[in-house]
Amino acid sequence: MTGMDSCIEKVLFDENKISELVKKVGKQISEDYKGKKLLLVSVLKGSILFMADLMRAIEIPCEIDFMVVSSYGSGTRTSGKVRIIKDLGIDIKGYDVILVEDILDSGVTLSTLKQMLESREPASIKICTCFDKPERRIADITADYIGSRVPDEFVVGYGLDYDEKFRNLPYVGVLKRECYCNE
Ligand code: IMP
Ligand code: MG
């Protein structure tokens, strides 16, 4: 057992399960975006692994770009504020944009980001999230593509962090309370 594994209470998605859900979403997007000017926008850092796998599961031409936003600081609850740390490198006007996220929780981050990007006149803009926690939603937003729902628990791995750690776990698991309660 490594140091990271000992902080995991239970594994929710192992590598095989993750690969299945990514393929399912990649197939849907490949069908829906045939002939379109598809741009995948990865919202860093959490979506790095999902983005890397998803783009390989998409069988039609697409472009990619990245944004860095921050909403959490180092805690486990949203601050309700979104800060753009790195903006897109290209003008998205006329593109069919898909925002690629790691997890949709309160939805505050993505609804703010979506509004901001809509003003740049993309042809369309949709949301693809690897994981969805619908019980926690505050903002009026739903994802168009969802890998899987997750229970209302704090999960880490496959890009998801707690205090910037655990992103490199190849699976997704629930973090033990004792590993974040003493913050
Ligand atoms: P929202 O604005 O509350 O939807 O925040 C979404 C962001 O919060 C995600 O992109 C993650 O970075 C982070 N987040 C929300 N829930 C979790 C979780 O269970 N584990 C790790 N990060 C999370
Ligand atoms: Mg985070």
XYZ file of N, CA, C and O in Angstrom, residues 60-143:
336
model
N -13.638 11.889 -34.651
C -13.801 12.905 -35.689
C -12.761 14.002 -35.449
O -12.233 14.109 -34.338
N -12.479 14.844 -36.465
C -11.478 15.897 -36.262
C -11.904 16.874 -35.163
O -13.085 17.215 -35.061
N -10.965 17.305 -34.340
C -11.272 18.328 -33.336
C -10.006 19.102 -32.992
O -8.897 18.656 -33.275
N -10.212 20.276 -32.430
C -9.091 21.055 -31.909
C -9.206 21.077 -30.387
O -10.279 20.789 -29.846
N -8.122 21.436 -29.730
C -8.165 21.509 -28.265
C -7.583 22.837 -27.765
O -6.760 23.463 -28.434
N -8.057 23.251 -26.610
C -7.449 24.390 -25.925
C -7.672 24.216 -24.423
O -8.398 23.308 -24.001
N -7.035 25.066 -23.656
C -7.058 24.904 -22.199
C -7.360 26.215 -21.495
O -6.995 27.292 -21.969
N -8.035 26.086 -20.361
C -8.249 27.246 -19.487
C -7.924 26.823 -18.076
O -8.121 25.662 -17.716
N -7.466 27.763 -17.300
C -7.290 27.495 -15.875
C -8.190 28.449 -15.110
O -8.108 29.667 -15.291
N -9.074 27.882 -14.312
C -9.904 28.706 -13.435
C -9.774 28.144 -12.030
O -9.405 27.002 -11.844
N -10.095 28.967 -11.069
C -9.985 28.496 -9.702
C -11.231 28.908 -8.936
O -11.710 30.027 -9.060
N -11.796 27.968 -8.172
C -12.986 28.313 -7.391
C -12.894 27.844 -5.957
O -13.691 28.213 -5.129
N -11.915 26.995 -5.671
C -11.944 26.314 -4.377
C -10.896 26.719 -3.358
O -11.044 26.429 -2.186
N -9.814 27.324 -3.782
C -8.688 27.457 -2.869
C -8.229 26.061 -2.533
O -8.233 25.184 -3.380
N -7.928 25.788 -1.292
C -7.416 24.464 -0.957
C -8.436 23.617 -0.196
O -8.145 22.520 0.222
N -9.648 24.128 -0.007
C -10.629 23.389 0.806
C -11.452 22.410 0.003
O -11.154 22.111 -1.137
N -12.530 21.902 0.595
C -13.386 20.937 -0.090
C -14.739 21.538 -0.460
O -15.612 20.853 -0.949
N -14.960 22.817 -0.199
C -16.245 23.462 -0.525
C -16.010 24.663 -1.430
O -15.018 25.357 -1.301
N -17.000 24.943 -2.281
C -16.813 26.025 -3.230
C -16.861 27.382 -2.533
O -17.593 27.573 -1.567
N -16.071 28.310 -3.042
C -16.067 29.661 -2.475
C -17.131 30.510 -3.160
O -17.450 31.600 -2.718
N -17.682 30.009 -4.266
C -18.674 30.768 -5.025
C -18.062 31.801 -5.950
O -18.761 32.491 -6.677
N -16.775 31.888 -5.931
C -16.097 32.854 -6.809
C -15.246 32.105 -7.826
O -14.656 31.085 -7.513
N -15.203 32.631 -9.042
C -14.417 31.999 -10.086
C -13.352 32.971 -10.555
O -13.641 34.120 -10.861
N -12.140 32.506 -10.604
C -11.041 33.352 -11.032
C -10.427 32.752 -12.289
O -10.115 31.555 -12.321
N -10.297 33.569 -13.365
C -9.636 33.084 -14.586
C -8.136 33.268 -14.407
O -7.655 34.384 -14.272
N -7.431 32.174 -14.415
C -5.988 32.237 -14.223
C -5.263 32.158 -15.563
O -4.271 32.823 -15.784
N -5.798 31.319 -16.465
C -5.252 31.276 -17.840
C -6.419 31.220 -18.816
O -7.273 30.344 -18.727
N -6.440 32.163 -19.749
C -7.528 32.225 -20.725
C -7.171 31.405 -21.968
O -6.044 30.938 -22.110
N -8.156 31.250 -22.863
C -7.949 30.501 -24.105
C -6.918 31.189 -24.988
O -6.780 32.412 -24.937
N -6.263 30.404 -25.830
C -5.292 30.965 -26.755
C -5.901 31.340 -28.093
O -5.284 32.047 -28.877
N -7.117 30.850 -28.383
C -7.726 31.144 -29.690
C -9.080 31.825 -29.531
O -9.706 31.761 -28.478
N -9.492 32.476 -30.633
C -10.811 33.112 -30.702
C -11.828 32.016 -31.023
O -11.741 31.366 -32.062
N -12.807 31.803 -30.147
C -13.736 30.673 -30.314
C -14.947 31.005 -31.189
O -15.835 30.177 -31.350
N -14.977 32.197 -31.762
C -16.103 32.590 -32.617
C -16.312 31.557 -33.729
O -15.360 31.211 -34.440
N -17.541 31.053 -33.847
C -17.861 30.093 -34.903
C -17.568 28.633 -34.563
O -17.979 27.735 -35.284
N -16.892 28.379 -33.467
C -16.584 26.997 -33.068
C -17.751 26.361 -32.316
O -18.506 27.048 -31.613
N -17.864 25.042 -32.447
C -18.766 24.273 -31.593
C -17.941 23.799 -30.407
O -17.173 22.833 -30.508
N -18.110 24.518 -29.316
C -17.241 24.324 -28.150
C -17.839 23.305 -27.177
O -19.033 23.331 -26.903
N -17.003 22.427 -26.686
C -17.390 21.577 -25.549
C -16.428 21.862 -24.407
O -15.208 21.722 -24.556
N -16.997 22.288 -23.283
C -16.193 22.496 -22.080
C -16.019 21.150 -21.391
O -17.007 20.475 -21.072
N -14.782 20.754 -21.180
C -14.494 19.447 -20.584
C -14.079 19.637 -19.129
O -13.069 20.277 -18.841
N -14.886 19.085 -18.240
C -14.658 19.270 -16.793
C -14.415 17.945 -16.102
O -14.844 16.901 -16.580
N -13.769 18.009 -14.958
C -13.577 16.802 -14.169
C -14.855 16.421 -13.421
O -15.319 15.297 -13.491
N -15.436 17.412 -12.717
C -16.619 17.107 -11.904
C -17.511 18.338 -11.812
O -17.020 19.463 -11.670
N -18.804 18.104 -11.949
C -19.781 19.187 -11.812
C -20.409 19.057 -10.430
O -21.078 18.064 -10.137
N -20.152 20.048 -9.598
C -20.547 19.976 -8.197
C -21.619 21.040 -7.961
O -22.765 20.872 -8.369
N -21.292 22.168 -7.369
C -22.284 23.244 -7.218
C -22.660 23.814 -8.589
O -23.744 24.354 -8.772
N -21.748 23.709 -9.537
C -22.006 24.231 -10.885
C -21.654 25.701 -11.029
O -21.766 26.259 -12.113
N -21.224 26.317 -9.947
C -20.907 27.755 -9.962
C -19.779 28.047 -10.956
O -19.870 28.962 -11.771
N -18.753 27.223 -10.911
C -17.599 27.432 -11.791
C -18.014 27.395 -13.262
O -17.764 28.333 -14.018
N -18.695 26.322 -13.637
C -19.011 26.139 -15.050
C -20.078 27.083 -15.566
O -20.011 27.535 -16.699
N -21.072 27.422 -14.736
C -22.107 28.334 -15.243
C -21.513 29.716 -15.480
O -21.835 30.370 -16.463
N -20.623 30.136 -14.611
C -19.954 31.431 -14.803
C -19.077 31.400 -16.047
O -19.119 32.309 -16.881
N -18.333 30.329 -16.191
C -17.431 30.185 -17.330
C -18.208 30.125 -18.651
O -17.838 30.752 -19.642
N -19.314 29.396 -18.634
C -20.125 29.247 -19.849
C -20.666 30.607 -20.296
O -20.575 30.969 -21.470
N -21.185 31.358 -19.338
C -21.709 32.702 -19.651
C -20.631 33.580 -20.275
O -20.856 34.274 -21.253
N -19.455 33.508 -19.662
C -18.344 34.315 -20.142
C -17.971 33.963 -21.581
O -17.744 34.833 -22.419
N -17.943 32.674 -21.874
C -17.535 32.232 -23.205
C -18.630 32.459 -24.242
O -18.345 32.665 -25.418
N -19.896 32.436 -23.811
C -21.003 32.684 -24.743
C -20.900 34.066 -25.381
O -21.252 34.248 -26.542
N -20.389 35.028 -24.639
C -20.272 36.389 -25.174
C -19.231 36.475 -26.294
O -19.160 37.459 -27.012
N -18.438 35.426 -26.477
C -17.431 35.424 -27.555
C -17.977 34.817 -28.845
O -17.222 34.551 -29.777
N -19.297 34.555 -28.856
C -20.021 34.097 -30.045
C -19.547 32.779 -30.676
O -19.334 32.701 -31.887
N -19.409 31.723 -29.869
C -19.178 30.413 -30.476
C -20.470 29.972 -31.183
O -21.550 30.475 -30.861
N -20.367 29.036 -32.150
C -21.569 28.527 -32.827
C -22.456 27.810 -31.812
O -23.680 27.877 -31.871
N -21.833 27.099 -30.876
C -22.565 26.431 -29.798
C -21.599 26.167 -28.658
O -20.379 26.200 -28.848
N -22.167 25.923 -27.493
C -21.307 25.605 -26.357
C -22.020 24.607 -25.447
O -23.150 24.828 -25.039
N -21.362 23.480 -25.230
C -21.947 22.429 -24.396
C -20.947 22.006 -23.328
O -19.774 22.386 -23.379
N -21.472 21.236 -22.388
C -20.649 20.836 -21.249
C -20.517 19.322 -21.180
O -21.508 18.604 -21.300
N -19.283 18.877 -21.010
C -19.008 17.450 -20.848
C -18.254 17.275 -19.538
O -17.177 17.846 -19.361
N -18.828 16.516 -18.631
C -18.147 16.305 -17.352
C -17.911 14.821 -17.118
O -18.759 13.992 -17.460
N -16.765 14.519 -16.579
C -16.463 13.119 -16.286
C -17.388 12.614 -15.182
O -17.978 11.556 -15.287
N -17.535 13.430 -14.128
C -18.384 13.036 -13.004
C -19.375 14.142 -12.666
O -19.093 15.330 -12.859
N -20.528 13.733 -12.146
C -21.590 14.673 -11.813
C -22.116 14.384 -10.411
O -22.374 13.229 -10.070
N -22.226 15.454 -9.600
C -22.811 15.336 -8.248
C -24.068 16.188 -8.223
O -24.045 17.310 -7.707
N -25.177 15.708 -8.798
C -26.374 16.551 -8.965
C -26.971 17.056 -7.651
O -27.561 18.137 -7.637
N -26.808 16.304 -6.570
C -27.405 16.730 -5.279
C -26.826 18.048 -4.781
O -27.434 18.720 -3.961
N -25.652 18.372 -5.236
C -24.962 19.546 -4.695
C -25.153 20.803 -5.543
O -24.589 21.847 -5.255
N -25.986 20.706 -6.579
C -26.088 21.820 -7.511
C -26.686 23.079 -6.878
O -27.697 23.013 -6.193
N -26.063 24.215 -7.107
C -26.588 25.524 -6.697
C -26.960 26.297 -7.954
O -28.037 26.838 -8.076
N -26.044 26.332 -8.933
C -26.287 27.064 -10.181
C -27.241 26.277 -11.074
O -27.330 25.050 -10.977
N -27.962 27.003 -11.948
C -28.918 26.378 -12.848
C -28.169 25.856 -14.082
O -28.095 26.532 -15.102
N -27.610 24.679 -13.950
C -26.803 24.140 -15.043
C -26.831 22.610 -15.030
O -26.832 21.993 -13.964
N -26.908 22.030 -16.229
C -26.786 20.572 -16.345
C -25.754 20.278 -17.427
O -25.576 21.070 -18.348
N -25.100 19.135 -17.299
C -24.100 18.766 -18.301
C -24.790 18.069 -19.466
O -25.797 17.378 -19.284
